[in-house]
PDB file of C-alpha atoms in Angstrom:
ATOM      1  CA  MET U   1     140.595 217.919 214.637  1.00 35.00           C
ATOM      2  CA  PRO U   2     137.064 216.670 213.888  1.00 35.00           C
ATOM      3  CA  LEU U   3     135.385 217.759 210.703  1.00 38.00           C
ATOM      4  CA  ARG U   4     132.723 220.415 211.016  1.00 38.00           C
ATOM      5  CA  PRO U   5     129.793 219.550 208.728  1.00 39.00           C
ATOM      6  CA  THR U   6     128.386 222.487 206.783  1.00 36.00           C
ATOM      7  CA  PRO U   7     124.804 223.261 207.858  1.00 37.00           C
ATOM      8  CA  GLY U   8     122.215 222.624 205.169  1.00 36.00           C
ATOM      9  CA  VAL U   9     124.554 220.694 202.857  1.00 36.00           C
ATOM     10  CA  PRO U  10     123.538 217.031 202.525  1.00 39.00           C
ATOM     11  CA  HIS U  11     126.311 214.458 202.390  1.00 44.00           C
ATOM     12  CA  PRO U  12     126.646 213.309 198.759  1.00 46.00           C
ATOM     13  CA  PRO U  13     124.957 210.012 197.832  1.00 43.00           C
ATOM     14  CA  GLY U  14     127.357 207.081 197.715  1.00 42.00           C
ATOM     15  CA  LEU U  15     129.821 208.633 200.149  1.00 50.00           C
ATOM     16  CA  SER U  16     130.181 207.555 203.753  1.00 44.00           C
ATOM     17  CA  ASP U  17     129.776 209.964 206.670  1.00 41.00           C
ATOM     18  CA  PRO U  18     133.286 211.430 207.121  1.00 39.00           C
ATOM     19  CA  THR U  19     132.965 211.444 210.907  1.00 35.00           C
ATOM     20  CA  THR U  20     132.246 207.712 211.124  1.00 36.00           C
ATOM     21  CA  ALA U  21     135.082 205.239 211.638  1.00 33.00           C
ATOM     22  CA  ALA U  22     135.095 201.955 209.754  1.00 34.00           C
ATOM     23  CA  ASP U  23     137.444 199.094 208.991  1.00 33.00           C
ATOM     24  CA  GLY U  24     139.319 199.064 205.710  1.00 34.00           C
ATOM     25  CA  ALA U  25     138.086 197.345 202.596  1.00 36.00           C
ATOM     26  CA  SER U  26     139.251 193.867 201.682  1.00 36.00           C
ATOM     27  CA  GLY U  27     139.696 192.096 198.382  1.00 40.00           C
ATOM     28  CA  ARG U  28     142.264 194.495 196.924  1.00 50.00           C
ATOM     29  CA  GLY U  29     143.884 193.456 193.677  1.00 48.00           C
ATOM     30  CA  ALA U  30     147.335 191.935 193.308  1.00 53.00           C
ATOM     31  CA  GLY U  31     150.445 194.097 193.100  1.00 75.00           C
ATOM     32  CA  PRO U  32     151.595 197.135 195.081  1.00 93.00           C
ATOM     33  CA  LEU U  33     148.874 199.729 195.570  1.00 97.00           C
ATOM     34  CA  PRO U  34     148.633 202.934 197.578  1.00 98.00           C
ATOM     35  CA  SER U  35     147.057 202.613 201.009  1.00 98.00           C
ATOM     36  CA  ALA U  36     144.893 205.635 200.140  1.00 98.00           C
ATOM     37  CA  VAL U  37     144.858 208.525 197.684  1.00 98.00           C
ATOM     38  CA  PHE U  38     143.919 212.099 198.562  1.00 98.00           C
ATOM     39  CA  TRP U  39     142.774 214.267 195.672  1.00 98.00           C
ATOM     40  CA  ASP U  40     142.713 217.982 195.104  1.00 97.00           C
ATOM     41  CA  MET U  41     139.740 218.936 192.941  1.00 94.00           C
ATOM     42  CA  ASP U  42     140.060 222.265 191.083  1.00 92.00           C
ATOM     43  CA  GLY U  43     142.752 221.991 188.418  1.00 92.00           C
ATOM     44  CA  THR U  44     143.637 218.407 189.330  1.00 96.00           C
ATOM     45  CA  LEU U  45     140.501 216.338 188.764  1.00 97.00           C
ATOM     46  CA  VAL U  46     138.420 218.992 187.016  1.00 94.00           C
ATOM     47  CA  ASP U  47     139.345 222.061 184.977  1.00 92.00           C
ATOM     48  CA  THR U  48     137.289 224.576 186.937  1.00 86.00           C
ATOM     49  CA  GLU U  49     139.881 227.368 186.975  1.00 84.00           C
ATOM     50  CA  PRO U  50     138.397 229.032 183.853  1.00 87.00           C
ATOM     51  CA  LEU U  51     134.971 228.925 185.545  1.00 88.00           C
ATOM     52  CA  TRP U  52     136.294 230.553 188.710  1.00 84.00           C
ATOM     53  CA  ASN U  53     138.200 233.140 186.688  1.00 86.00           C
ATOM     54  CA  ALA U  54     135.176 234.098 184.603  1.00 87.00           C
ATOM     55  CA  SER U  55     133.105 234.768 187.724  1.00 88.00           C
ATOM     56  CA  GLN U  56     135.947 236.528 189.559  1.00 89.00           C
ATOM     57  CA  ARG U  57     136.819 238.677 186.566  1.00 90.00           C
ATOM     58  CA  ALA U  58     133.215 239.807 186.216  1.00 90.00           C
ATOM     59  CA  LEU U  59     133.167 240.915 189.854  1.00 90.00           C
ATOM     60  CA  VAL U  60     136.424 242.839 189.512  1.00 90.00           C
ATOM     61  CA  GLU U  61     135.444 244.588 186.301  1.00 88.00           C
ATOM     62  CA  GLN U  62     131.907 245.479 187.380  1.00 88.00           C
ATOM     63  CA  ASP U  63     133.407 247.386 190.317  1.00 86.00           C
ATOM     64  CA  GLY U  64     135.877 249.221 188.084  1.00 88.00           C
ATOM     65  CA  GLY U  65     138.920 247.101 188.856  1.00 86.00           C
ATOM     66  CA  ARG U  66     141.417 245.625 186.411  1.00 87.00           C
ATOM     67  CA  TRP U  67     141.683 241.871 185.904  1.00 88.00           C
ATOM     68  CA  THR U  68     145.238 240.691 185.240  1.00 88.00           C
ATOM     69  CA  THR U  69     147.011 237.411 184.624  1.00 88.00           C
ATOM     70  CA  GLU U  70     148.969 238.006 187.818  1.00 88.00           C
ATOM     71  CA  LEU U  71     145.746 238.291 189.822  1.00 89.00           C
ATOM     72  CA  ALA U  72     144.361 235.121 188.224  1.00 84.00           C
ATOM     73  CA  HIS U  73     147.548 233.211 189.079  1.00 85.00           C
ATOM     74  CA  SER U  74     147.548 234.486 192.664  1.00 86.00           C
ATOM     75  CA  LEU U  75     144.140 232.886 193.231  1.00 81.00           C
ATOM     76  CA  VAL U  76     145.109 229.374 192.116  1.00 79.00           C
ATOM     77  CA  GLY U  77     144.965 226.763 194.870  1.00 69.00           C
ATOM     78  CA  GLN U  78     144.246 229.258 197.636  1.00 75.00           C
ATOM     79  CA  ALA U  79     141.565 229.110 200.308  1.00 80.00           C
ATOM     80  CA  LEU U  80     138.442 230.917 199.110  1.00 82.00           C
ATOM     81  CA  ASP U  81     138.500 233.493 201.905  1.00 86.00           C
ATOM     82  CA  HIS U  82     142.099 234.403 201.032  1.00 87.00           C
ATOM     83  CA  GLY U  83     141.131 234.672 197.368  1.00 87.00           C
ATOM     84  CA  ALA U  84     138.155 236.862 198.253  1.00 90.00           C
ATOM     85  CA  ARG U  85     140.439 239.281 200.088  1.00 90.00           C
ATOM     86  CA  LEU U  86     142.707 239.443 197.025  1.00 91.00           C
ATOM     87  CA  LEU U  87     139.643 240.321 194.944  1.00 92.00           C
ATOM     88  CA  GLN U  88     138.764 243.048 197.430  1.00 92.00           C
ATOM     89  CA  ASP U  89     142.289 244.418 197.032  1.00 90.00           C
ATOM     90  CA  ALA U  90     141.621 244.465 193.273  1.00 89.00           C
ATOM     91  CA  GLY U  91     138.534 246.615 193.765  1.00 88.00           C
ATOM     92  CA  VAL U  92     135.603 244.284 194.533  1.00 90.00           C
ATOM     93  CA  THR U  93     133.304 245.993 197.041  1.00 91.00           C
ATOM     94  CA  LEU U  94     131.417 242.904 198.242  1.00 91.00           C
ATOM     95  CA  GLY U  95     132.226 241.281 201.577  1.00 94.00           C
ATOM     96  CA  VAL U  96     134.339 238.106 201.754  1.00 91.00           C
ATOM     97  CA  GLY U  97     131.324 235.872 202.318  1.00 90.00           C
ATOM     98  CA  GLU U  98     129.399 237.532 199.493  1.00 93.00           C
ATOM     99  CA  ILE U  99     132.301 237.051 197.078  1.00 92.00           C
ATOM    100  CA  ILE U 100     132.583 233.367 197.989  1.00 88.00           C
ATOM    101  CA  GLU U 101     128.845 232.783 197.641  1.00 89.00           C
ATOM    102  CA  HIS U 102     128.611 234.616 194.325  1.00 89.00           C
ATOM    103  CA  THR U 103     131.565 232.921 192.632  1.00 90.00           C
ATOM    104  CA  MET U 104     130.796 229.468 193.991  1.00 84.00           C
ATOM    105  CA  THR U 105     127.188 229.706 192.819  1.00 89.00           C
ATOM    106  CA  ASP U 106     128.436 230.474 189.305  1.00 88.00           C
ATOM    107  CA  VAL U 107     130.853 227.531 189.307  1.00 86.00           C
ATOM    108  CA  VAL U 108     128.313 225.092 190.809  1.00 89.00           C
ATOM    109  CA  ARG U 109     125.849 226.025 188.057  1.00 90.00           C
ATOM    110  CA  ALA U 110     128.442 225.353 185.370  1.00 88.00           C
ATOM    111  CA  VAL U 111     129.599 222.017 186.858  1.00 88.00           C
ATOM    112  CA  ARG U 112     126.008 220.831 187.127  1.00 90.00           C
ATOM    113  CA  ARG U 113     125.770 221.275 183.360  1.00 91.00           C
ATOM    114  CA  THR U 114     129.060 219.565 182.478  1.00 91.00           C
ATOM    115  CA  VAL U 115     131.920 218.189 184.597  1.00 92.00           C
ATOM    116  CA  PRO U 116     135.114 219.532 182.948  1.00 93.00           C
ATOM    117  CA  TRP U 117     137.395 216.536 183.562  1.00 96.00           C
ATOM    118  CA  ARG U 118     141.169 216.840 183.421  1.00 96.00           C
ATOM    119  CA  PRO U 119     142.893 214.270 181.163  1.00 97.00           C
ATOM    120  CA  GLY U 120     143.174 210.856 182.782  1.00 98.00           C
ATOM    121  CA  ALA U 121     141.477 211.886 186.032  1.00 97.00           C
ATOM    122  CA  ARG U 122     138.237 209.969 185.582  1.00 96.00           C
ATOM    123  CA  GLU U 123     140.122 206.875 184.426  1.00 97.00           C
ATOM    124  CA  MET U 124     142.468 206.967 187.433  1.00 98.00           C
ATOM    125  CA  LEU U 125     139.567 207.318 189.843  1.00 98.00           C
ATOM    126  CA  ALA U 126     137.851 204.360 188.187  1.00 97.00           C
ATOM    127  CA  ALA U 127     141.012 202.242 188.396  1.00 97.00           C
ATOM    128  CA  LEU U 128     141.456 203.058 192.089  1.00 98.00           C
ATOM    129  CA  ARG U 129     137.815 202.227 192.776  1.00 97.00           C
ATOM    130  CA  HIS U 130     138.188 198.893 190.946  1.00 96.00           C
ATOM    131  CA  ALA U 131     141.312 198.140 193.003  1.00 97.00           C
ATOM    132  CA  GLU U 132     139.451 199.089 196.216  1.00 97.00           C
ATOM    133  CA  VAL U 133     141.952 201.814 197.097  1.00 98.00           C
ATOM    134  CA  PRO U 134     140.161 204.344 199.333  1.00 98.00           C
ATOM    135  CA  CYS U 135     140.096 207.895 198.000  1.00 98.00           C
ATOM    136  CA  ALA U 136     139.091 211.224 199.512  1.00 98.00           C
ATOM    137  CA  LEU U 137     138.719 214.757 198.200  1.00 98.00           C
ATOM    138  CA  VAL U 138     140.785 217.515 199.851  1.00 98.00           C
ATOM    139  CA  THR U 139     139.738 220.784 198.265  1.00 95.00           C
ATOM    140  CA  MET U 140     139.637 224.456 199.138  1.00 91.00           C
ATOM    141  CA  SER U 141     136.300 224.728 197.354  1.00 89.00           C
ATOM    142  CA  HIS U 142     133.426 224.703 199.805  1.00 88.00           C
ATOM    143  CA  ALA U 143     131.030 221.846 200.391  1.00 91.00           C
ATOM    144  CA  PRO U 144     128.256 222.866 197.931  1.00 90.00           C
ATOM    145  CA  LEU U 145     130.623 222.660 194.925  1.00 90.00           C
ATOM    146  CA  ALA U 146     132.521 219.594 196.171  1.00 93.00           C
ATOM    147  CA  ALA U 147     129.218 217.803 196.756  1.00 93.00           C
ATOM    148  CA  VAL U 148     128.027 218.522 193.205  1.00 92.00           C
ATOM    149  CA  PHE U 149     131.245 217.021 191.842  1.00 93.00           C
ATOM    150  CA  ALA U 150     131.068 213.999 194.160  1.00 94.00           C
ATOM    151  CA  GLU U 151     127.476 213.325 193.161  1.00 92.00           C
ATOM    152  CA  SER U 152     128.602 212.999 189.526  1.00 92.00           C
ATOM    153  CA  LEU U 153     130.810 210.000 190.402  1.00 94.00           C
ATOM    154  CA  PRO U 154     129.887 206.324 190.768  1.00 94.00           C
ATOM    155  CA  ALA U 155     129.010 205.414 194.355  1.00 92.00           C
ATOM    156  CA  GLY U 156     132.061 204.569 196.431  1.00 92.00           C
ATOM    157  CA  THR U 157     134.560 206.515 194.308  1.00 97.00           C
ATOM    158  CA  LEU U 158     135.242 208.955 197.144  1.00 97.00           C
ATOM    159  CA  GLU U 159     134.894 207.953 200.776  1.00 97.00           C
ATOM    160  CA  PHE U 160     134.606 211.485 202.175  1.00 97.00           C
ATOM    161  CA  LEU U 161     135.267 215.148 201.492  1.00 97.00           C
ATOM    162  CA  VAL U 162     137.451 217.659 203.283  1.00 97.00           C
ATOM    163  CA  THR U 163     136.469 221.104 202.025  1.00 96.00           C
ATOM    164  CA  GLY U 164     137.652 224.634 202.645  1.00 92.00           C
ATOM    165  CA  ASP U 165     134.763 225.397 204.986  1.00 92.00           C
ATOM    166  CA  MET U 166     135.619 222.378 207.181  1.00 95.00           C
ATOM    167  CA  VAL U 167     139.063 223.572 208.280  1.00 95.00           C
ATOM    168  CA  LEU U 168     140.381 226.606 210.107  1.00 95.00           C
ATOM    169  CA  ARG U 169     143.535 226.993 208.014  1.00 95.00           C
ATOM    170  CA  GLY U 170     143.420 226.299 204.286  1.00 94.00           C
ATOM    171  CA  LYS U 171     146.155 225.335 201.870  1.00 95.00           C
ATOM    172  CA  PRO U 172     149.140 225.876 201.932  1.00 96.00           C
ATOM    173  CA  ASP U 173     148.760 225.032 205.629  1.00 97.00           C
ATOM    174  CA  PRO U 174     148.957 221.245 206.218  1.00 98.00           C
ATOM    175  CA  GLU U 175     145.654 221.202 208.125  1.00 98.00           C
ATOM    176  CA  PRO U 176     143.416 220.046 205.231  1.00 97.00           C
ATOM    177  CA  TYR U 177     145.604 216.999 204.602  1.00 98.00           C
ATOM    178  CA  THR U 178     146.323 216.176 208.243  1.00 98.00           C
ATOM    179  CA  THR U 179     142.557 216.300 208.782  1.00 98.00           C
ATOM    180  CA  ALA U 180     141.938 213.964 205.838  1.00 98.00           C
ATOM    181  CA  LEU U 181     144.698 211.590 206.902  1.00 98.00           C
ATOM    182  CA  GLY U 182     143.236 211.409 210.405  1.00 97.00           C
ATOM    183  CA  VAL U 183     139.766 210.597 209.080  1.00 98.00           C
ATOM    184  CA  MET U 184     141.149 207.956 206.734  1.00 98.00           C
ATOM    185  CA  ALA U 185     143.153 206.353 209.562  1.00 97.00           C
ATOM    186  CA  ARG U 186     140.019 206.127 211.724  1.00 97.00           C
ATOM    187  CA  ARG U 187     138.103 204.543 208.869  1.00 97.00           C
ATOM    188  CA  HIS U 188     140.809 202.034 207.925  1.00 97.00           C
ATOM    189  CA  ALA U 189     142.495 200.180 210.761  1.00 95.00           C
ATOM    190  CA  GLY U 190     146.221 199.768 210.199  1.00 94.00           C
ATOM    191  CA  LEU U 191     146.426 202.422 207.483  1.00 97.00           C
ATOM    192  CA  ASP U 192     150.057 203.060 206.541  1.00 96.00           C
ATOM    193  CA  PRO U 193     150.482 206.843 206.097  1.00 96.00           C
ATOM    194  CA  SER U 194     153.799 206.320 204.310  1.00 97.00           C
ATOM    195  CA  ALA U 195     151.939 204.414 201.563  1.00 98.00           C
ATOM    196  CA  CYS U 196     149.342 207.160 201.054  1.00 98.00           C
ATOM    197  CA  VAL U 197     149.594 209.630 198.171  1.00 98.00           C
ATOM    198  CA  ALA U 198     148.231 213.117 197.512  1.00 98.00           C
ATOM    199  CA  VAL U 199     147.690 214.474 193.994  1.00 98.00           C
ATOM    200  CA  GLU U 200     147.793 218.248 193.454  1.00 98.00           C
ATOM    201  CA  ASP U 201     148.214 220.795 190.666  1.00 95.00           C
ATOM    202  CA  SER U 202     149.186 223.990 192.522  1.00 92.00           C
ATOM    203  CA  LEU U 203     152.020 225.118 194.763  1.00 94.00           C
ATOM    204  CA  PRO U 204     149.756 225.900 197.776  1.00 94.00           C
ATOM    205  CA  GLY U 205     148.263 222.416 197.527  1.00 96.00           C
ATOM    206  CA  LEU U 206     151.635 220.730 197.139  1.00 97.00           C
ATOM    207  CA  ARG U 207     152.991 222.529 200.194  1.00 97.00           C
ATOM    208  CA  SER U 208     149.907 221.524 202.166  1.00 98.00           C
ATOM    209  CA  ALA U 209     150.173 217.838 201.246  1.00 98.00           C
ATOM    210  CA  ALA U 210     153.945 217.646 201.680  1.00 98.00           C
ATOM    211  CA  GLY U 211     153.675 219.508 204.971  1.00 98.00           C
ATOM    212  CA  ALA U 212     151.306 216.799 206.192  1.00 98.00           C
ATOM    213  CA  GLY U 213     154.000 214.218 205.449  1.00 97.00           C
ATOM    214  CA  LEU U 214     152.310 212.697 202.403  1.00 98.00           C
ATOM    215  CA  ALA U 215     153.998 211.366 199.300  1.00 98.00           C
ATOM    216  CA  THR U 216     152.848 213.868 196.708  1.00 98.00           C
ATOM    217  CA  VAL U 217     152.381 213.959 192.944  1.00 98.00           C
ATOM    218  CA  ALA U 218     152.324 217.309 191.159  1.00 98.00           C
ATOM    219  CA  VAL U 219     150.309 217.483 187.943  1.00 98.00           C
ATOM    220  CA  PRO U 220     150.659 221.188 187.052  1.00 95.00           C
ATOM    221  CA  HIS U 221     147.893 222.801 185.057  1.00 91.00           C
ATOM    222  CA  VAL U 222     147.412 226.564 185.087  1.00 82.00           C
ATOM    223  CA  MET U 223     150.851 227.356 186.466  1.00 86.00           C
ATOM    224  CA  ALA U 224     154.194 225.587 186.527  1.00 91.00           C
ATOM    225  CA  VAL U 225     155.444 224.407 189.910  1.00 94.00           C
ATOM    226  CA  PRO U 226     159.095 224.243 190.953  1.00 95.00           C
ATOM    227  CA  ASP U 227     161.025 221.015 191.189  1.00 95.00           C
ATOM    228  CA  ASP U 228     161.253 219.948 194.806  1.00 96.00           C
ATOM    229  CA  PRO U 229     162.323 216.689 196.481  1.00 95.00           C
ATOM    230  CA  ARG U 230     159.040 216.725 198.426  1.00 96.00           C
ATOM    231  CA  TRP U 231     157.015 215.863 195.329  1.00 98.00           C
ATOM    232  CA  GLU U 232     157.260 214.172 191.930  1.00 98.00           C
ATOM    233  CA  GLN U 233     155.997 215.880 188.793  1.00 97.00           C
ATOM    234  CA  TRP U 234     153.830 214.219 186.144  1.00 98.00           C
ATOM    235  CA  THR U 235     152.806 216.058 183.008  1.00 97.00           C
ATOM    236  CA  THR U 236     149.407 214.330 182.990  1.00 98.00           C
ATOM    237  CA  LEU U 237     147.332 211.639 184.675  1.00 98.00           C
ATOM    238  CA  ALA U 238     146.493 210.142 181.282  1.00 98.00           C
ATOM    239  CA  GLY U 239     147.934 206.646 180.968  1.00 97.00           C
ATOM    240  CA  ARG U 240     148.988 206.515 184.619  1.00 97.00           C
ATOM    241  CA  THR U 241     148.059 203.640 186.958  1.00 97.00           C
ATOM    242  CA  PRO U 242     147.420 203.082 190.677  1.00 98.00           C
ATOM    243  CA  GLY U 243     150.649 201.077 190.765  1.00 97.00           C
ATOM    244  CA  GLN U 244     152.598 204.144 189.665  1.00 97.00           C
ATOM    245  CA  LEU U 245     151.078 206.115 192.538  1.00 98.00           C
ATOM    246  CA  ALA U 246     152.266 203.363 194.877  1.00 98.00           C
ATOM    247  CA  GLN U 247     155.758 203.656 193.406  1.00 97.00           C
ATOM    248  CA  VAL U 248     155.822 207.375 194.265  1.00 98.00           C
ATOM    249  CA  ALA U 249     155.069 206.537 197.904  1.00 97.00           C
ATOM    250  CA  ALA U 250     157.668 203.761 197.926  1.00 97.00           C
ATOM    251  CA  ARG U 251     160.365 206.055 196.545  1.00 96.00           C
ATOM    252  CA  ARG U 252     159.585 208.738 199.086  1.00 94.00           C
ATOM    253  CA  SER U 253     159.602 206.225 201.933  1.00 92.00           C
ATOM    254  CA  ALA U 254     162.964 204.840 200.788  1.00 93.00           C
ATOM    255  CA  ALA U 255     164.459 208.348 200.589  1.00 90.00           C
ATOM    256  CA  SER U 256     163.304 209.436 204.044  1.00 81.00           C
TER     257      SER U 256
END
């Protein structure tokens, strides 16, 4: 399925047009490396969950609803329209689109001030860029927020974005990752999907990536995720290397 660009949202500087095919990069470093890495954003690369929760909680409480830990956990990793409907169930009187616009505006404003990096995330992205491993963002946040994050990175860190407003079915459906994998394969001739890796923090994201057939690394943050043969769990990205991502893909390929 082709990506649907979001009207009025410029493509971030330093990123290629996600609808344009191109040959893969050359000059990769020695040693086993992933063919490509697909990154979740919220909770995986950046700690935006407290920002989302602050905005969502304010909406719930201003309409007389009750914010609970259970509600906060139910929103983690979900498509924004699904989350907006959960907030409506909790008492928010705004429409789905209004809820998304309001909360995303709050989070964009906060990220523009300071990018709240997760431990080891910036270093891993830098190592992958140095090794010329192509990376893409696969997030249920919409394009305005994803673009602000992408613009904070050195040019070439991310090749393209797949955002929640570019797909019909969000995580946990596989569509976001099958879409990203298809774009990456068009951009890089001979891409080996079995050597690609997705990195996620939430159960909906893990199910989406694994459902798309990707080797998957779980780096839980807000909530624990169950052990599952479809993914490997790391406690943190700090101290990890691109080679270790490649090993995850190799182990999955050998087991399948």
